[in-house]
PDB file of C-alpha atoms in Angstrom:
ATOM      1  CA  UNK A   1     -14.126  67.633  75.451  1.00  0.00           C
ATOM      2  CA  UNK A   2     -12.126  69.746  73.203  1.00  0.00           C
ATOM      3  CA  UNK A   3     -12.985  68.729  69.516  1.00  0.00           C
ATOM      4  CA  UNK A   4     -13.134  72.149  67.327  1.00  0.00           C
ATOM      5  CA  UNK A   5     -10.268  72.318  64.913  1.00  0.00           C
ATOM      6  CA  UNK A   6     -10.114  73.785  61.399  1.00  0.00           C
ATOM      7  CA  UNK A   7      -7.431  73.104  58.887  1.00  0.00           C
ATOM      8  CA  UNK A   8      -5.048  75.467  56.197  1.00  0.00           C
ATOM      9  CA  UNK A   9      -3.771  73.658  53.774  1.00  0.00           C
ATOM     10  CA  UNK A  10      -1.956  76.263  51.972  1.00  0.00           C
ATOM     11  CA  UNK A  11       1.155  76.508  50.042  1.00  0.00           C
ATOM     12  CA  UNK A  12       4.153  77.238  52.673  1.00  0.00           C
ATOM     13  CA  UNK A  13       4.969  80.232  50.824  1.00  0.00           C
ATOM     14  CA  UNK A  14       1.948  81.644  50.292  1.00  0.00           C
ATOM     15  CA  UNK A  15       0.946  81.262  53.763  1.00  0.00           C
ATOM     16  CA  UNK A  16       0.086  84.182  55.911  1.00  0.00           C
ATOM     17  CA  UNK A  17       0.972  84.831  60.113  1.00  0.00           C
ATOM     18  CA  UNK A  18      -3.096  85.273  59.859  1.00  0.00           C
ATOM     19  CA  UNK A  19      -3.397  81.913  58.624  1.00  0.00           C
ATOM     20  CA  UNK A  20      -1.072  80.635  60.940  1.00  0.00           C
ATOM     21  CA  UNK A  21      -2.903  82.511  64.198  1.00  0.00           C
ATOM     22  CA  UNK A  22      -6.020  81.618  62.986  1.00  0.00           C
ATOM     23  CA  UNK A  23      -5.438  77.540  62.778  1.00  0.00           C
ATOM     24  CA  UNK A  24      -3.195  77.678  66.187  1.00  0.00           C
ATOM     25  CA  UNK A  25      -5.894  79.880  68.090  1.00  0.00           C
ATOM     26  CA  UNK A  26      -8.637  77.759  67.118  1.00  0.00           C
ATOM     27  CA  UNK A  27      -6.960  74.494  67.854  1.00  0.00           C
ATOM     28  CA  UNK A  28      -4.502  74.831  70.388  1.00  0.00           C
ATOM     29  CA  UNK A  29      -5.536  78.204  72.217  1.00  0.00           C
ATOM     30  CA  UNK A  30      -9.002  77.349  72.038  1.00  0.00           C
ATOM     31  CA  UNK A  31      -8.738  74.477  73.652  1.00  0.00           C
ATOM     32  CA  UNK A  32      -6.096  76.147  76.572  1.00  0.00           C
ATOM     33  CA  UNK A  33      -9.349  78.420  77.239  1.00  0.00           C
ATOM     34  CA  UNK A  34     -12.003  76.334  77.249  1.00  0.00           C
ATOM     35  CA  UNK A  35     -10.019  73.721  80.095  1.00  0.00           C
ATOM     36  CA  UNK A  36      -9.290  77.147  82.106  1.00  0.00           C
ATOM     37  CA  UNK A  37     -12.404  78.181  82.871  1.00  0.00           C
ATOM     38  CA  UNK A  38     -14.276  74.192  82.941  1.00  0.00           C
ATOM     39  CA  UNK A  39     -11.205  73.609  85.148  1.00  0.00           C
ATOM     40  CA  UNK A  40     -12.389  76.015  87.375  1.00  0.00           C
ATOM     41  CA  UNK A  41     -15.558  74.205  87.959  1.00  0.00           C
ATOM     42  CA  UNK A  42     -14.874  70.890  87.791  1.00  0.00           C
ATOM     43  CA  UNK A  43     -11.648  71.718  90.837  1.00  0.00           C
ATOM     44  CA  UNK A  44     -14.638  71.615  92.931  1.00  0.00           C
ATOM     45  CA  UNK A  45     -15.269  67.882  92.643  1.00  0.00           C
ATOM     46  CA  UNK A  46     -12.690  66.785  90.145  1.00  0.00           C
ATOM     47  CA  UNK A  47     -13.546  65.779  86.213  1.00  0.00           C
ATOM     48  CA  UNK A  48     -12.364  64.820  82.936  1.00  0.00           C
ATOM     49  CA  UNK A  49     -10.693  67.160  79.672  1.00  0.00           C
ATOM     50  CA  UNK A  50     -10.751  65.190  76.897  1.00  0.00           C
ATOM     51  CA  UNK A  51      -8.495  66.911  74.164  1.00  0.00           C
ATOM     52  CA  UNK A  52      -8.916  65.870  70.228  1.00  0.00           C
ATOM     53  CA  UNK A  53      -5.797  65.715  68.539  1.00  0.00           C
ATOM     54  CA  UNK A  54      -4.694  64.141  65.814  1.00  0.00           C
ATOM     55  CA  UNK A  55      -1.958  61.696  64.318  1.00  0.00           C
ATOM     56  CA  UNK A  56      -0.809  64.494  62.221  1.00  0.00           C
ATOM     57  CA  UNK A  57       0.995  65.531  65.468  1.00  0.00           C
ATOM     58  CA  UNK A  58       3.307  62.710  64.674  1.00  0.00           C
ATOM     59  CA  UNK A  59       3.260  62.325  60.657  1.00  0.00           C
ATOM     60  CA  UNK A  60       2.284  64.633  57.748  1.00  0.00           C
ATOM     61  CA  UNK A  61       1.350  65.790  54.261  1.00  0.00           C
ATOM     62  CA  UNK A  62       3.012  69.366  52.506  1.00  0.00           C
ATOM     63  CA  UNK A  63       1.519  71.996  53.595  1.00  0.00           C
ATOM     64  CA  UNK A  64       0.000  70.688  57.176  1.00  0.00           C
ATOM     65  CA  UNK A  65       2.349  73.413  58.860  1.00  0.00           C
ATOM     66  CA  UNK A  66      -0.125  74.907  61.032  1.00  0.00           C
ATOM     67  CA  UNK A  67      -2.759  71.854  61.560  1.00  0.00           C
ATOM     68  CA  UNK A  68       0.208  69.859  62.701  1.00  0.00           C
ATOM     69  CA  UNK A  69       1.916  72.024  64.928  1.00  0.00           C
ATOM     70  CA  UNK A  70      -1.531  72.879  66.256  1.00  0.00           C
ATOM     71  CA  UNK A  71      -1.811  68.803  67.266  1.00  0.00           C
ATOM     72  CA  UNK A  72       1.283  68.672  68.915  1.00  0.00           C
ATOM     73  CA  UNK A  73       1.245  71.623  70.967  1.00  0.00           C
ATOM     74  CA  UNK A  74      -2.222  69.997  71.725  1.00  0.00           C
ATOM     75  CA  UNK A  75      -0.468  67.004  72.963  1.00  0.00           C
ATOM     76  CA  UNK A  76       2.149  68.804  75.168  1.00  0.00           C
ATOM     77  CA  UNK A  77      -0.967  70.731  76.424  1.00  0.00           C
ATOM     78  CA  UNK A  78      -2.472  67.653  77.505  1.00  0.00           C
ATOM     79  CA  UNK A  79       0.019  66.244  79.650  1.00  0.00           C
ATOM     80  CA  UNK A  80       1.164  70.089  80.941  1.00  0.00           C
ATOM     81  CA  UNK A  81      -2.673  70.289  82.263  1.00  0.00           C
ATOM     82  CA  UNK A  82      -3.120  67.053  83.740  1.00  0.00           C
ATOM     83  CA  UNK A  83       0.388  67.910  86.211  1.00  0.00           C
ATOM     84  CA  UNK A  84      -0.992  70.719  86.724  1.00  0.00           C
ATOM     85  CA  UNK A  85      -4.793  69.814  87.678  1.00  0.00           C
ATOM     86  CA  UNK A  86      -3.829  66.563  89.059  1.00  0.00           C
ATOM     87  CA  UNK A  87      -4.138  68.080  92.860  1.00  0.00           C
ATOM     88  CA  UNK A  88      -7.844  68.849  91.844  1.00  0.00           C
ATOM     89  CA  UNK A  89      -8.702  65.039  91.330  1.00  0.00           C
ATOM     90  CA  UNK A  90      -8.791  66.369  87.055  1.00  0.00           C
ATOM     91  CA  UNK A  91      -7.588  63.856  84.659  1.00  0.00           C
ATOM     92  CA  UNK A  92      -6.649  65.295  81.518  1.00  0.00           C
ATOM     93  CA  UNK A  93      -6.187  62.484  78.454  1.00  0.00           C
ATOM     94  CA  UNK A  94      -5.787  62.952  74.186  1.00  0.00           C
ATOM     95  CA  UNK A  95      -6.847  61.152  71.466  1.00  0.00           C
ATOM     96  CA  UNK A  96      -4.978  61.647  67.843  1.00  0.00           C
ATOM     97  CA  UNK A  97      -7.797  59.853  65.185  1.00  0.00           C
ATOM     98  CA  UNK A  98      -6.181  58.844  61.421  1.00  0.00           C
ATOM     99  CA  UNK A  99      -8.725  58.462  58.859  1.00  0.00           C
ATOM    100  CA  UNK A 100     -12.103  59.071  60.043  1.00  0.00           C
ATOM    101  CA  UNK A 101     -14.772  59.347  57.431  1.00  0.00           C
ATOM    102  CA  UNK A 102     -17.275  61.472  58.529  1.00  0.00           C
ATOM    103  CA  UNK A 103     -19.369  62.301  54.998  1.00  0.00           C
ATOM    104  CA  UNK A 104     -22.498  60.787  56.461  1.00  0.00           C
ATOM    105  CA  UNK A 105     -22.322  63.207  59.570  1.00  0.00           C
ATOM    106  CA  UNK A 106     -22.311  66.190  57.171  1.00  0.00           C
ATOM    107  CA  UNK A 107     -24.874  69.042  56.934  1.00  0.00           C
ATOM    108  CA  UNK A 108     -26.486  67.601  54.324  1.00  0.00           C
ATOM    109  CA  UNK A 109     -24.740  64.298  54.844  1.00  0.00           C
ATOM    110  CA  UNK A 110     -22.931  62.881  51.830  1.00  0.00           C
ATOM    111  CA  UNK A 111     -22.251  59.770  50.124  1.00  0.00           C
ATOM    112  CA  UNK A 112     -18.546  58.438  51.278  1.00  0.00           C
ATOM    113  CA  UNK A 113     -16.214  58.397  48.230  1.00  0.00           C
ATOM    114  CA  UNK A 114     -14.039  55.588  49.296  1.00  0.00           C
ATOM    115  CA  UNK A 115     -12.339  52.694  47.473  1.00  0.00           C
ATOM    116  CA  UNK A 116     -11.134  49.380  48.326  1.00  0.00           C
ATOM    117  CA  UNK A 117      -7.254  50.747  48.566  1.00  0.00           C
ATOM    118  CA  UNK A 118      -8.546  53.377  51.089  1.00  0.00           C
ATOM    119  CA  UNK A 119      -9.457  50.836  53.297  1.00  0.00           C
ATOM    120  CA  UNK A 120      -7.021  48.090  52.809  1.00  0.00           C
ATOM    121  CA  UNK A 121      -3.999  50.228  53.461  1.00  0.00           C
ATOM    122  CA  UNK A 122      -5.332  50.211  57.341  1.00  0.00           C
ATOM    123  CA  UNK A 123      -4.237  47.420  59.506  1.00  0.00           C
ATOM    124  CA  UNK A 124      -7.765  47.073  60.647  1.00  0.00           C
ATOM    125  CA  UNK A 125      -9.014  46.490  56.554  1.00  0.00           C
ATOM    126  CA  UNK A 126     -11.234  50.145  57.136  1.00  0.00           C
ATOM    127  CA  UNK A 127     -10.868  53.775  57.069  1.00  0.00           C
ATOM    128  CA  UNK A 128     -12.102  55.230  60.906  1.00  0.00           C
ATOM    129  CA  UNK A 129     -16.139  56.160  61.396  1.00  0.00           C
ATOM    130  CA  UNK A 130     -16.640  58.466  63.796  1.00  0.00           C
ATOM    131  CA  UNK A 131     -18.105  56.154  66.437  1.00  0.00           C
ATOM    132  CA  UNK A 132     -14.601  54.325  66.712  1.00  0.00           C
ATOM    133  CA  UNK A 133     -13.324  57.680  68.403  1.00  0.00           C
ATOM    134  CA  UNK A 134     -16.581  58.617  70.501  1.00  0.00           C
ATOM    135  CA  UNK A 135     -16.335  54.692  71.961  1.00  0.00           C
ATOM    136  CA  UNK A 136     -13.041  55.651  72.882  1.00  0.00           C
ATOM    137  CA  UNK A 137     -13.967  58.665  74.542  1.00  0.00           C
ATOM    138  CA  UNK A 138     -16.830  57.343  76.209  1.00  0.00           C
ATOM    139  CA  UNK A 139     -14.391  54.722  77.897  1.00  0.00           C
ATOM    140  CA  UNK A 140     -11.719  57.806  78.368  1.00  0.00           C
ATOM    141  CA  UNK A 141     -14.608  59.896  80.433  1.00  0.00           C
ATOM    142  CA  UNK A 142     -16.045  57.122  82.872  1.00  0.00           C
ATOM    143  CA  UNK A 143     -15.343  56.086  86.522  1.00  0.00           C
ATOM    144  CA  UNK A 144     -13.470  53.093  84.394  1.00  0.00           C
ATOM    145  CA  UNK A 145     -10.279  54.895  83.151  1.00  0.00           C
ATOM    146  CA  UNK A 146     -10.255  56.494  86.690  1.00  0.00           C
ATOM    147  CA  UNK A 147      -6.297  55.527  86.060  1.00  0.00           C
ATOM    148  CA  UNK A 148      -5.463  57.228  83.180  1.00  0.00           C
ATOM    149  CA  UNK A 149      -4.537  60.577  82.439  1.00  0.00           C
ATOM    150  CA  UNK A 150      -1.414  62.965  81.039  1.00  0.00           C
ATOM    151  CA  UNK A 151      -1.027  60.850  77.985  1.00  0.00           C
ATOM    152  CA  UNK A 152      -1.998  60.477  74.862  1.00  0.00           C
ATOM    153  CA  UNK A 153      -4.298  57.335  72.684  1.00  0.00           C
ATOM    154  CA  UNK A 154      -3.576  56.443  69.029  1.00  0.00           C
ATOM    155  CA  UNK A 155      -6.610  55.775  67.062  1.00  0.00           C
ATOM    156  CA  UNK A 156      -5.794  55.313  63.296  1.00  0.00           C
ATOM    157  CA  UNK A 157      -7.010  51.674  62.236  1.00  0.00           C
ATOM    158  CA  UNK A 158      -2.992  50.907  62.959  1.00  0.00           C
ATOM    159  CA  UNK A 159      -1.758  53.757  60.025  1.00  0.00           C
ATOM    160  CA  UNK A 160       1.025  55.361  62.417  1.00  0.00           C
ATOM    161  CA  UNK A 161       2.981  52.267  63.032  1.00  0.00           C
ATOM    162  CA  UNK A 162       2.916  51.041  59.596  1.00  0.00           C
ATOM    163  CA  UNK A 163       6.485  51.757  56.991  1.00  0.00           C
ATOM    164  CA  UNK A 164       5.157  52.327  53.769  1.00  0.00           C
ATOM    165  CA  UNK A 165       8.280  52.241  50.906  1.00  0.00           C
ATOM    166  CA  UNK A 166       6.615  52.702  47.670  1.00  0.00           C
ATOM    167  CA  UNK A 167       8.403  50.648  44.954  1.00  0.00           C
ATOM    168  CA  UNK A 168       6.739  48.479  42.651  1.00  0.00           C
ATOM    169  CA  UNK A 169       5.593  45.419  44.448  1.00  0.00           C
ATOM    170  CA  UNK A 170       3.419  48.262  46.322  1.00  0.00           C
ATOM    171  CA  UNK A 171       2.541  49.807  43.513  1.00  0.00           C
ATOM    172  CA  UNK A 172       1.128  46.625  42.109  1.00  0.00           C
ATOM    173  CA  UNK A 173      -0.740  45.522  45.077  1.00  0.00           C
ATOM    174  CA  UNK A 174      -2.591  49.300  45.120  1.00  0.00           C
ATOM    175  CA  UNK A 175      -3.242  48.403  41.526  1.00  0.00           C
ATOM    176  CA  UNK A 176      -4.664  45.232  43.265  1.00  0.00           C
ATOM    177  CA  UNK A 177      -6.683  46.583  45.437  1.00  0.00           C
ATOM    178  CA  UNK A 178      -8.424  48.636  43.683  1.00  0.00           C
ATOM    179  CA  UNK A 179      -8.774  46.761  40.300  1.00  0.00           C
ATOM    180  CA  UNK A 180      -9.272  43.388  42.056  1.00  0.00           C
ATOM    181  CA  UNK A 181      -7.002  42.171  38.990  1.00  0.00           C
ATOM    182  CA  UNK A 182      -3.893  40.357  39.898  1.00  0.00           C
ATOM    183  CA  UNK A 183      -3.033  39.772  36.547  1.00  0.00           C
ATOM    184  CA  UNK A 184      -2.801  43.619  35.405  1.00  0.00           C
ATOM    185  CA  UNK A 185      -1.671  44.347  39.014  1.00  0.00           C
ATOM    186  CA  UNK A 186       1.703  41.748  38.409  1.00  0.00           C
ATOM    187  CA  UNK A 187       2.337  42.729  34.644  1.00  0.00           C
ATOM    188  CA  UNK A 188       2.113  46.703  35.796  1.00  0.00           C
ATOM    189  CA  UNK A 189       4.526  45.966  38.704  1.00  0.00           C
ATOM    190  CA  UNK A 190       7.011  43.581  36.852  1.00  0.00           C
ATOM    191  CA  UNK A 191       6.683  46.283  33.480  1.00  0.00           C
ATOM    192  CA  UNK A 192       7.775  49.183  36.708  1.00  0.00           C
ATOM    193  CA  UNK A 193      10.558  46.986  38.119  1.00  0.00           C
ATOM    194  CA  UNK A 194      12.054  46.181  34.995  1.00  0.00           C
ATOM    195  CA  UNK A 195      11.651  49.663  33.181  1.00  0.00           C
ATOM    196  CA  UNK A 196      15.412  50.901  32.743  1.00  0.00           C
ATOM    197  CA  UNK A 197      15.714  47.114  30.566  1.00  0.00           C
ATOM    198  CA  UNK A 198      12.517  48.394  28.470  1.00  0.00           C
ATOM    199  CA  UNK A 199      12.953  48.978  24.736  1.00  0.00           C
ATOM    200  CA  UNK A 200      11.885  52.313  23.291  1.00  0.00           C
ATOM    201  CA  UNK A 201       8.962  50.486  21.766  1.00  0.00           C
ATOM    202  CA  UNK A 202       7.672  49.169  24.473  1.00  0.00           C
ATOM    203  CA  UNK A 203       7.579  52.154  26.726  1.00  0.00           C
ATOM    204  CA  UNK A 204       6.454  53.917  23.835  1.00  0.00           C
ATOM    205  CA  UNK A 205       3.654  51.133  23.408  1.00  0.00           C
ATOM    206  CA  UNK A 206       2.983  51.216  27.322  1.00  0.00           C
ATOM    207  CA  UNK A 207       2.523  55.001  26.822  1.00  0.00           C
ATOM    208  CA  UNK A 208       0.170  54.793  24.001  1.00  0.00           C
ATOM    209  CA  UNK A 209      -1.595  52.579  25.713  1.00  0.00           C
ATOM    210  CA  UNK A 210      -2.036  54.498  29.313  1.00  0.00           C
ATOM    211  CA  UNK A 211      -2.336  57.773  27.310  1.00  0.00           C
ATOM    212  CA  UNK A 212      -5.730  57.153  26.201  1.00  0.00           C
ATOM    213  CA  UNK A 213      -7.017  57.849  29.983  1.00  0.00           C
ATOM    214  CA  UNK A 214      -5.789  61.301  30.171  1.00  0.00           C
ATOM    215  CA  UNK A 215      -7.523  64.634  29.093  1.00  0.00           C
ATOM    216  CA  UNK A 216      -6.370  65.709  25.794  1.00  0.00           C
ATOM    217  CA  UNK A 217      -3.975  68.636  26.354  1.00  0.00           C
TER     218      UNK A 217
END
């Protein structure tokens, strides 16, 4: 299995060809290396290459350049290897995890810092824990996915296939979420939807109000 990756989250422009190498030859020409020379092995009696990708091959934050490109190009390496070791009885399969939380696996491990809108934005009502993905991969490796192999498995708690418009209905229900106060959640959405019809004094007062929570300048 494949699974080393590092991440550069830098500004675009301040981003160097050395940070770019050093994210793409970790993740994606790491990876090409390390199924050469198993695949050399295993082409005696056949085998698995398990690659760990990510969804941020298909969707991503600024400044995910390199980590995303690395993903994709990890994809396309997946099903590139498993035509081309297919003769040698070698399946070759990806798996692109969302959100996996993996603070209590940490050297020391650490608390999670999660809230409720963290989870409830999944489909599934959690962010991922690691053992989500090595189930998967357990299944992926055995003599019972003998069928599989040259594509790729989505494992994100149901994230990827999920349109997210932010307005204030959404707004309202993060507010929701995370306060577990409808009330406030409806008055903050209904206050956002119908801002433009807002006097001066009550932004003003909604200001004062909201102001009090932020560092003094």
């Amino acid at each position: 299995m494949n699974n080393a990756g590092i991440g550069n989250f830098k500004d675009f422009f301040e981003e160097t060809l050395e940070d770019w190498y050093r994210v793409i030859n970790t993740n994606l020409t790491g990876p090409y290396l390390c199924s050469k020379y198993a695949a050399r092995i295993m082409a005696r009696r056949g085998g698995v290459i398990i690659n760990i990708a990510s969804t941020r091959a298909f969707q991503s934050e600024p400044n995910t350049v390199p980590y995303s490109a690395s993903k994709g190009g990890l994809i396309a390496l997946t099903h590139a290897l498993a035509v081309t070791l297919a003769r040698y009885k070698i399946r070759v399969v990806s798996v692109s995890p969302g959100w996996i939380d993996t603070s209590e696996w940490q050297i020391p491990p650490r608390r999670p810092q999660l809230n409720k809108l963290d989870h409830s934005q999944h489909l599934t009502g959690r962010v991922g824990d690691p053992m989500d993905v090595a189930n998967l991969v357990a299944f992926l490796a055995s003599d019972e996915a003998s069928w599989i192999s040259g594509v790729n498995f989505t494992i994100d708690g149901g994230m990827t296939v999920k349109m997210i418009y932010l307005d204030p209905n959404v707004i309202g229900e993060a507010v929701a979420s995370l306060t577990g106060d409808d009330l406030l959640a409806r008055g903050l959405a209904q206050a956002l939807a119908r801002w433009d019809a807002l006097s001066d004094e009550e932004r003003s007062a909604l200001r004062r109000y909201f102001s009090r929570w932020l560092p003094s300048q």
